[in-house]
PDB file of C-alpha atoms in Angstrom:
ATOM      1  CA  MET A 158       0.000   0.000   0.000  1.00 50.00           C
ATOM      2  CA  THR A 159       3.043   2.255  -0.161  1.00 55.00           C
ATOM      3  CA  GLY A 160       2.152   5.633  -1.645  1.00 66.00           C
ATOM      4  CA  LYS A 161      -1.582   5.036  -1.484  1.00 80.00           C
ATOM      5  CA  THR A 162      -3.832   7.753  -0.222  1.00 90.00           C
ATOM      6  CA  VAL A 163      -7.365   7.399   1.119  1.00 93.00           C
ATOM      7  CA  VAL A 164      -9.921   5.157  -0.558  1.00 89.00           C
ATOM      8  CA  THR A 165     -13.638   5.792  -0.639  1.00 87.00           C
ATOM      9  CA  GLY A 166     -15.789   2.973   0.686  1.00 81.00           C
ATOM     10  CA  VAL A 167     -19.205   1.831  -0.455  1.00 79.00           C
ATOM     11  CA  ASP A 168     -20.646   4.111   2.234  1.00 84.00           C
ATOM     12  CA  GLY A 169     -19.013   7.152   0.619  1.00 88.00           C
ATOM     13  CA  LEU A 170     -16.510   7.745   3.432  1.00 90.00           C
ATOM     14  CA  ALA A 171     -12.803   8.237   2.752  1.00 93.00           C
ATOM     15  CA  ARG A 172     -10.553   5.942   4.783  1.00 92.00           C
ATOM     16  CA  CYS A 173      -6.922   4.951   5.112  1.00 92.00           C
ATOM     17  CA  PRO A 174      -6.263   2.369   2.363  1.00 88.00           C
ATOM     18  CA  TRP A 175      -6.140  -0.635   4.723  1.00 84.00           C
ATOM     19  CA  GLY A 176      -9.436   0.429   6.321  1.00 80.00           C
ATOM     20  CA  GLY A 177     -11.347   0.656   3.062  1.00 68.00           C
ATOM     21  CA  LEU A 178     -10.580  -2.719   1.533  1.00 66.00           C
ATOM     22  CA  GLU A 179     -13.440  -4.285  -0.384  1.00 62.00           C
ATOM     23  CA  PRO A 180     -15.416  -6.442  -0.219  1.00 61.00           C
ATOM     24  CA  GLU A 181     -14.818  -9.531   1.944  1.00 57.00           C
ATOM     25  CA  SER A 182     -12.709  -7.941   4.661  1.00 59.00           C
ATOM     26  CA  ALA A 183     -14.399  -4.547   4.481  1.00 71.00           C
ATOM     27  CA  ALA A 184     -16.759  -4.899   7.436  1.00 82.00           C
ATOM     28  CA  ASP A 185     -14.073  -6.143   9.824  1.00 84.00           C
ATOM     29  CA  TYR A 186     -11.479  -3.598   8.813  1.00 84.00           C
ATOM     30  CA  ARG A 187     -13.953  -0.695   8.552  1.00 88.00           C
ATOM     31  CA  ALA A 188     -15.245  -1.200  12.086  1.00 90.00           C
ATOM     32  CA  TYR A 189     -11.759  -1.498  13.556  1.00 93.00           C
ATOM     33  CA  HIS A 190     -10.458   1.470  11.534  1.00 93.00           C
ATOM     34  CA  ASP A 191     -13.424   3.728  12.334  1.00 94.00           C
ATOM     35  CA  GLU A 192     -14.071   2.819  15.965  1.00 95.00           C
ATOM     36  CA  GLU A 193     -10.793   1.641  17.511  1.00 96.00           C
ATOM     37  CA  TRP A 194      -7.526   2.232  15.663  1.00 96.00           C
ATOM     38  CA  GLY A 195      -5.803   5.401  16.821  1.00 96.00           C
ATOM     39  CA  ARG A 196      -8.212   6.061  19.677  1.00 97.00           C
ATOM     40  CA  PRO A 197      -6.640   6.369  23.131  1.00 97.00           C
ATOM     41  CA  VAL A 198      -6.621   3.149  25.149  1.00 98.00           C
ATOM     42  CA  HIS A 199      -5.904   3.248  28.875  1.00 98.00           C
ATOM     43  CA  GLY A 200      -5.848   0.663  31.624  1.00 98.00           C
ATOM     44  CA  ASP A 201      -3.240  -1.985  32.375  1.00 98.00           C
ATOM     45  CA  ASP A 202      -5.374  -4.951  31.257  1.00 98.00           C
ATOM     46  CA  ALA A 203      -6.548  -3.195  28.087  1.00 98.00           C
ATOM     47  CA  LEU A 204      -3.008  -2.256  27.074  1.00 98.00           C
ATOM     48  CA  TYR A 205      -1.722  -5.722  27.958  1.00 98.00           C
ATOM     49  CA  GLU A 206      -4.395  -7.207  25.662  1.00 98.00           C
ATOM     50  CA  ARG A 207      -3.363  -4.952  22.787  1.00 98.00           C
ATOM     51  CA  MET A 208       0.309  -5.764  23.381  1.00 98.00           C
ATOM     52  CA  CYS A 209      -0.472  -9.484  23.223  1.00 97.00           C
ATOM     53  CA  LEU A 210      -2.608  -9.222  20.095  1.00 97.00           C
ATOM     54  CA  GLU A 211       0.042  -7.159  18.308  1.00 95.00           C
ATOM     55  CA  ALA A 212       2.622  -9.818  19.194  1.00 95.00           C
ATOM     56  CA  PHE A 213       0.358 -12.587  17.904  1.00 96.00           C
ATOM     57  CA  GLN A 214      -0.141 -10.599  14.702  1.00 94.00           C
ATOM     58  CA  SER A 215       3.589 -10.543  13.953  1.00 89.00           C
ATOM     59  CA  GLY A 216       4.054 -12.245  10.582  1.00 88.00           C
ATOM     60  CA  LEU A 217       0.310 -12.520   9.985  1.00 90.00           C
ATOM     61  CA  SER A 218      -2.517 -10.379   8.675  1.00 88.00           C
ATOM     62  CA  TRP A 219      -4.269  -8.177  11.234  1.00 89.00           C
ATOM     63  CA  LEU A 220      -7.553  -9.507   9.854  1.00 88.00           C
ATOM     64  CA  THR A 221      -6.557 -12.960  11.136  1.00 91.00           C
ATOM     65  CA  ILE A 222      -6.292 -11.515  14.645  1.00 94.00           C
ATOM     66  CA  LEU A 223      -9.473  -9.442  14.399  1.00 92.00           C
ATOM     67  CA  ARG A 224     -11.522 -12.472  13.448  1.00 91.00           C
ATOM     68  CA  ARG A 225     -10.135 -14.454  16.395  1.00 96.00           C
ATOM     69  CA  ARG A 226     -10.203 -11.690  18.997  1.00 96.00           C
ATOM     70  CA  GLU A 227     -13.151 -13.048  20.964  1.00 96.00           C
ATOM     71  CA  GLY A 228     -11.516 -16.464  20.925  1.00 98.00           C
ATOM     72  CA  PHE A 229      -8.321 -14.934  22.275  1.00 98.00           C
ATOM     73  CA  ARG A 230     -10.261 -13.178  25.020  1.00 98.00           C
ATOM     74  CA  ALA A 231     -11.978 -16.377  26.036  1.00 98.00           C
ATOM     75  CA  ALA A 232      -8.773 -18.421  25.943  1.00 98.00           C
ATOM     76  CA  PHE A 233      -6.781 -15.871  27.963  1.00 98.00           C
ATOM     77  CA  ASP A 234      -9.397 -15.071  30.632  1.00 98.00           C
ATOM     78  CA  GLY A 235     -10.226 -11.678  29.186  1.00 98.00           C
ATOM     79  CA  PHE A 236      -6.549 -10.719  29.279  1.00 98.00           C
ATOM     80  CA  HIS A 237      -6.767  -9.968  32.996  1.00 98.00           C
ATOM     81  CA  ILE A 238      -3.100  -9.682  33.881  1.00 98.00           C
ATOM     82  CA  HIS A 239      -3.244 -11.424  37.243  1.00 98.00           C
ATOM     83  CA  LYS A 240      -5.337 -14.304  35.883  1.00 98.00           C
ATOM     84  CA  VAL A 241      -2.972 -14.964  32.974  1.00 98.00           C
ATOM     85  CA  ALA A 242       0.037 -14.607  35.276  1.00 98.00           C
ATOM     86  CA  ALA A 243      -1.294 -17.607  37.209  1.00 98.00           C
ATOM     87  CA  PHE A 244      -1.453 -19.839  34.109  1.00 98.00           C
ATOM     88  CA  THR A 245       0.395 -23.137  34.464  1.00 98.00           C
ATOM     89  CA  ASP A 246       2.116 -25.466  32.019  1.00 97.00           C
ATOM     90  CA  ALA A 247      -1.227 -27.252  31.704  1.00 98.00           C
ATOM     91  CA  ASP A 248      -2.819 -23.974  30.611  1.00 98.00           C
ATOM     92  CA  ALA A 249      -0.097 -23.500  28.005  1.00 98.00           C
ATOM     93  CA  ASP A 250      -0.795 -26.992  26.676  1.00 97.00           C
ATOM     94  CA  ARG A 251      -4.527 -26.205  26.598  1.00 97.00           C
ATOM     95  CA  LEU A 252      -3.846 -23.054  24.592  1.00 98.00           C
ATOM     96  CA  LEU A 253      -1.701 -24.950  22.098  1.00 98.00           C
ATOM     97  CA  ALA A 254      -4.729 -27.115  21.363  1.00 98.00           C
ATOM     98  CA  ASP A 255      -7.248 -24.228  21.195  1.00 98.00           C
ATOM     99  CA  PRO A 256      -8.389 -23.619  17.579  1.00 97.00           C
ATOM    100  CA  ARG A 257      -9.835 -20.208  18.497  1.00 97.00           C
ATOM    101  CA  ILE A 258      -6.383 -18.641  18.712  1.00 98.00           C
ATOM    102  CA  ILE A 259      -3.052 -18.663  16.858  1.00 97.00           C
ATOM    103  CA  ARG A 260      -1.355 -21.757  18.228  1.00 96.00           C
ATOM    104  CA  ASN A 261       2.217 -20.548  18.313  1.00 96.00           C
ATOM    105  CA  ARG A 262       4.197 -21.916  21.251  1.00 97.00           C
ATOM    106  CA  ALA A 263       6.607 -18.969  21.509  1.00 97.00           C
ATOM    107  CA  LYS A 264       3.826 -16.371  21.370  1.00 97.00           C
ATOM    108  CA  ILE A 265       1.718 -18.216  23.947  1.00 98.00           C
ATOM    109  CA  ALA A 266       4.724 -18.501  26.258  1.00 98.00           C
ATOM    110  CA  ALA A 267       5.477 -14.798  25.806  1.00 97.00           C
ATOM    111  CA  THR A 268       1.864 -13.853  26.596  1.00 98.00           C
ATOM    112  CA  ILE A 269       2.014 -15.739  29.898  1.00 98.00           C
ATOM    113  CA  ALA A 270       5.505 -14.480  30.726  1.00 98.00           C
ATOM    114  CA  ASN A 271       4.485 -10.889  29.962  1.00 98.00           C
ATOM    115  CA  ALA A 272       1.504 -11.192  32.293  1.00 98.00           C
ATOM    116  CA  ARG A 273       3.859 -12.279  35.074  1.00 98.00           C
ATOM    117  CA  VAL A 274       6.086  -9.267  34.453  1.00 98.00           C
ATOM    118  CA  ALA A 275       3.099  -6.915  34.322  1.00 98.00           C
ATOM    119  CA  ALA A 276       1.667  -8.416  37.519  1.00 98.00           C
ATOM    120  CA  GLU A 277       4.788  -7.276  39.365  1.00 98.00           C
ATOM    121  CA  LEU A 278       4.122  -3.647  38.449  1.00 98.00           C
ATOM    122  CA  GLU A 279       2.052  -1.280  40.553  1.00 98.00           C
ATOM    123  CA  PRO A 280      -1.540  -0.670  39.405  1.00 98.00           C
ATOM    124  CA  GLY A 281      -1.474   1.856  36.580  1.00 98.00           C
ATOM    125  CA  GLU A 282       2.267   1.503  36.074  1.00 98.00           C
ATOM    126  CA  LEU A 283       2.032  -0.331  32.745  1.00 98.00           C
ATOM    127  CA  ASP A 284      -0.353   2.329  31.446  1.00 98.00           C
ATOM    128  CA  ALA A 285       1.967   5.124  32.606  1.00 98.00           C
ATOM    129  CA  LEU A 286       5.029   3.365  31.197  1.00 98.00           C
ATOM    130  CA  ILE A 287       3.578   2.875  27.722  1.00 98.00           C
ATOM    131  CA  TRP A 288       2.051   6.344  27.519  1.00 98.00           C
ATOM    132  CA  SER A 289       5.292   7.975  28.643  1.00 98.00           C
ATOM    133  CA  TYR A 290       6.597   7.189  25.140  1.00 98.00           C
ATOM    134  CA  ALA A 291       3.812   9.010  23.296  1.00 98.00           C
ATOM    135  CA  PRO A 292       5.459  11.640  21.081  1.00 96.00           C
ATOM    136  CA  ASP A 293       4.350  15.255  21.016  1.00 94.00           C
ATOM    137  CA  PRO A 294       1.583  15.273  18.368  1.00 88.00           C
ATOM    138  CA  ASP A 295       2.513  18.816  17.353  1.00 88.00           C
ATOM    139  CA  GLY A 296       5.953  17.610  16.334  1.00 87.00           C
ATOM    140  CA  ARG A 297       4.657  14.999  13.892  1.00 90.00           C
ATOM    141  CA  PRO A 298       3.569  15.818  10.330  1.00 93.00           C
ATOM    142  CA  VAL A 299       0.143  14.538   9.367  1.00 95.00           C
ATOM    143  CA  PRO A 300       0.603  11.623   6.924  1.00 96.00           C
ATOM    144  CA  ARG A 301      -0.929  12.238   3.510  1.00 95.00           C
ATOM    145  CA  THR A 302      -0.195   8.825   1.986  1.00 94.00           C
ATOM    146  CA  PHE A 303       0.565   5.393   3.386  1.00 90.00           C
ATOM    147  CA  ALA A 304       4.219   5.956   2.460  1.00 92.00           C
ATOM    148  CA  ASP A 305       4.328   8.721   5.087  1.00 95.00           C
ATOM    149  CA  VAL A 306       3.492   6.262   7.891  1.00 95.00           C
ATOM    150  CA  PRO A 307       6.638   4.837   9.505  1.00 95.00           C
ATOM    151  CA  ALA A 308       7.115   1.240  10.624  1.00 95.00           C
ATOM    152  CA  ILE A 309       9.280   2.230  13.575  1.00 97.00           C
ATOM    153  CA  THR A 310      10.168   5.485  15.304  1.00 97.00           C
ATOM    154  CA  PRO A 311      12.705   6.557  17.924  1.00 97.00           C
ATOM    155  CA  GLU A 312       9.888   6.411  20.486  1.00 98.00           C
ATOM    156  CA  SER A 313       8.838   2.872  19.548  1.00 98.00           C
ATOM    157  CA  THR A 314      12.463   1.760  19.648  1.00 98.00           C
ATOM    158  CA  ALA A 315      12.874   3.271  23.118  1.00 98.00           C
ATOM    159  CA  LEU A 316       9.589   1.741  24.314  1.00 98.00           C
ATOM    160  CA  ALA A 317      10.584  -1.709  23.048  1.00 98.00           C
ATOM    161  CA  ARG A 318      13.973  -1.377  24.726  1.00 98.00           C
ATOM    162  CA  ASP A 319      12.390  -0.366  28.040  1.00 98.00           C
ATOM    163  CA  LEU A 320       9.849  -3.205  27.941  1.00 98.00           C
ATOM    164  CA  LYS A 321      12.559  -5.724  27.081  1.00 98.00           C
ATOM    165  CA  LYS A 322      14.746  -4.456  29.940  1.00 98.00           C
ATOM    166  CA  ARG A 323      11.850  -5.090  32.325  1.00 98.00           C
ATOM    167  CA  GLY A 324      11.446  -8.665  31.029  1.00 98.00           C
ATOM    168  CA  PHE A 325       8.687  -8.326  28.435  1.00 98.00           C
ATOM    169  CA  ARG A 326       9.055 -10.579  25.408  1.00 96.00           C
ATOM    170  CA  PHE A 327       8.064 -10.560  21.749  1.00 94.00           C
ATOM    171  CA  ILE A 328       7.773  -6.800  21.420  1.00 95.00           C
ATOM    172  CA  GLY A 329      10.385  -5.197  19.197  1.00 96.00           C
ATOM    173  CA  PRO A 330      10.324  -1.664  17.752  1.00 97.00           C
ATOM    174  CA  THR A 331       7.885  -2.565  14.932  1.00 96.00           C
ATOM    175  CA  THR A 332       5.411  -4.281  17.260  1.00 96.00           C
ATOM    176  CA  ALA A 333       5.810  -1.416  19.732  1.00 98.00           C
ATOM    177  CA  TYR A 334       4.935   1.080  16.997  1.00 98.00           C
ATOM    178  CA  ALA A 335       1.905  -0.953  15.938  1.00 96.00           C
ATOM    179  CA  LEU A 336       0.844  -0.866  19.606  1.00 98.00           C
ATOM    180  CA  MET A 337       1.311   2.907  19.682  1.00 98.00           C
ATOM    181  CA  GLN A 338      -0.826   3.279  16.558  1.00 97.00           C
ATOM    182  CA  ALA A 339      -3.550   0.939  17.806  1.00 96.00           C
ATOM    183  CA  CYS A 340      -3.777   2.571  21.235  1.00 98.00           C
ATOM    184  CA  GLY A 341      -3.769   6.192  20.137  1.00 97.00           C
ATOM    185  CA  LEU A 342      -0.293   7.204  21.281  1.00 98.00           C
ATOM    186  CA  VAL A 343       0.084   8.372  17.700  1.00 97.00           C
ATOM    187  CA  ASP A 344      -2.559   9.277  15.131  1.00 96.00           C
ATOM    188  CA  ASP A 345      -1.619   7.795  11.769  1.00 97.00           C
ATOM    189  CA  HIS A 346      -4.986   8.266  10.090  1.00 96.00           C
ATOM    190  CA  LEU A 347      -4.236   9.964   6.777  1.00 96.00           C
ATOM    191  CA  ALA A 348      -4.940  13.665   6.324  1.00 96.00           C
ATOM    192  CA  ASP A 349      -8.077  13.089   4.233  1.00 96.00           C
ATOM    193  CA  CYS A 350      -9.407  10.147   6.245  1.00 96.00           C
ATOM    194  CA  HIS A 351     -12.877  10.829   7.632  1.00 95.00           C
ATOM    195  CA  VAL A 352     -11.805   9.714  11.124  1.00 96.00           C
ATOM    196  CA  ARG A 353      -9.131  12.409  11.318  1.00 95.00           C
ATOM    197  CA  LEU A 354     -11.336  15.037   9.723  1.00 93.00           C
ATOM    198  CA  ASN A 355     -14.176  14.359  12.157  1.00 91.00           C
ATOM    199  CA  ARG A 356     -11.803  14.783  15.116  1.00 81.00           C
ATOM    200  CA  ALA A 357     -10.624  18.194  13.954  1.00 61.00           C
TER     201      ALA A 357
END
């Protein structure tokens, strides 16, 4: 999608190119693009969930994750940090056999390990940690085409480094930037996207 600008959907609204795909994936992507992506997310459990889903997405299409999200939530006890932190080897084996999720041993292990790290933090500390890496929005140019949207930034690199230092796994600079985009630390909706225009 490099160089692409907004696309107009069947509903007449201009969207970022990935959010206006037609026709099969349109409903899933449209809803996520319009209602979630780039909107601020707060709360330790909510940010932990997004971190986990972004890690599971690595190497896959985001649509694959979207269509399994409820399965992920059911399999991982709603992504409640302290519940997942208590998972045992038997739980990991159960997850490896669960068709509702992506059955990747390393990603499942990282999800459980990351919950244990997060459980050691004070309430609100994960939220504060992640949001401390949000760049100043006034210092960022508004992207006009998909080519203007970076894959990593100095902030995502620093966030990934900090999380890794604390013991978090499976979150490098690219995954950290995807997390920042998904959770509203940055707004990468294109200049002519209806979501950005309606926020102005």
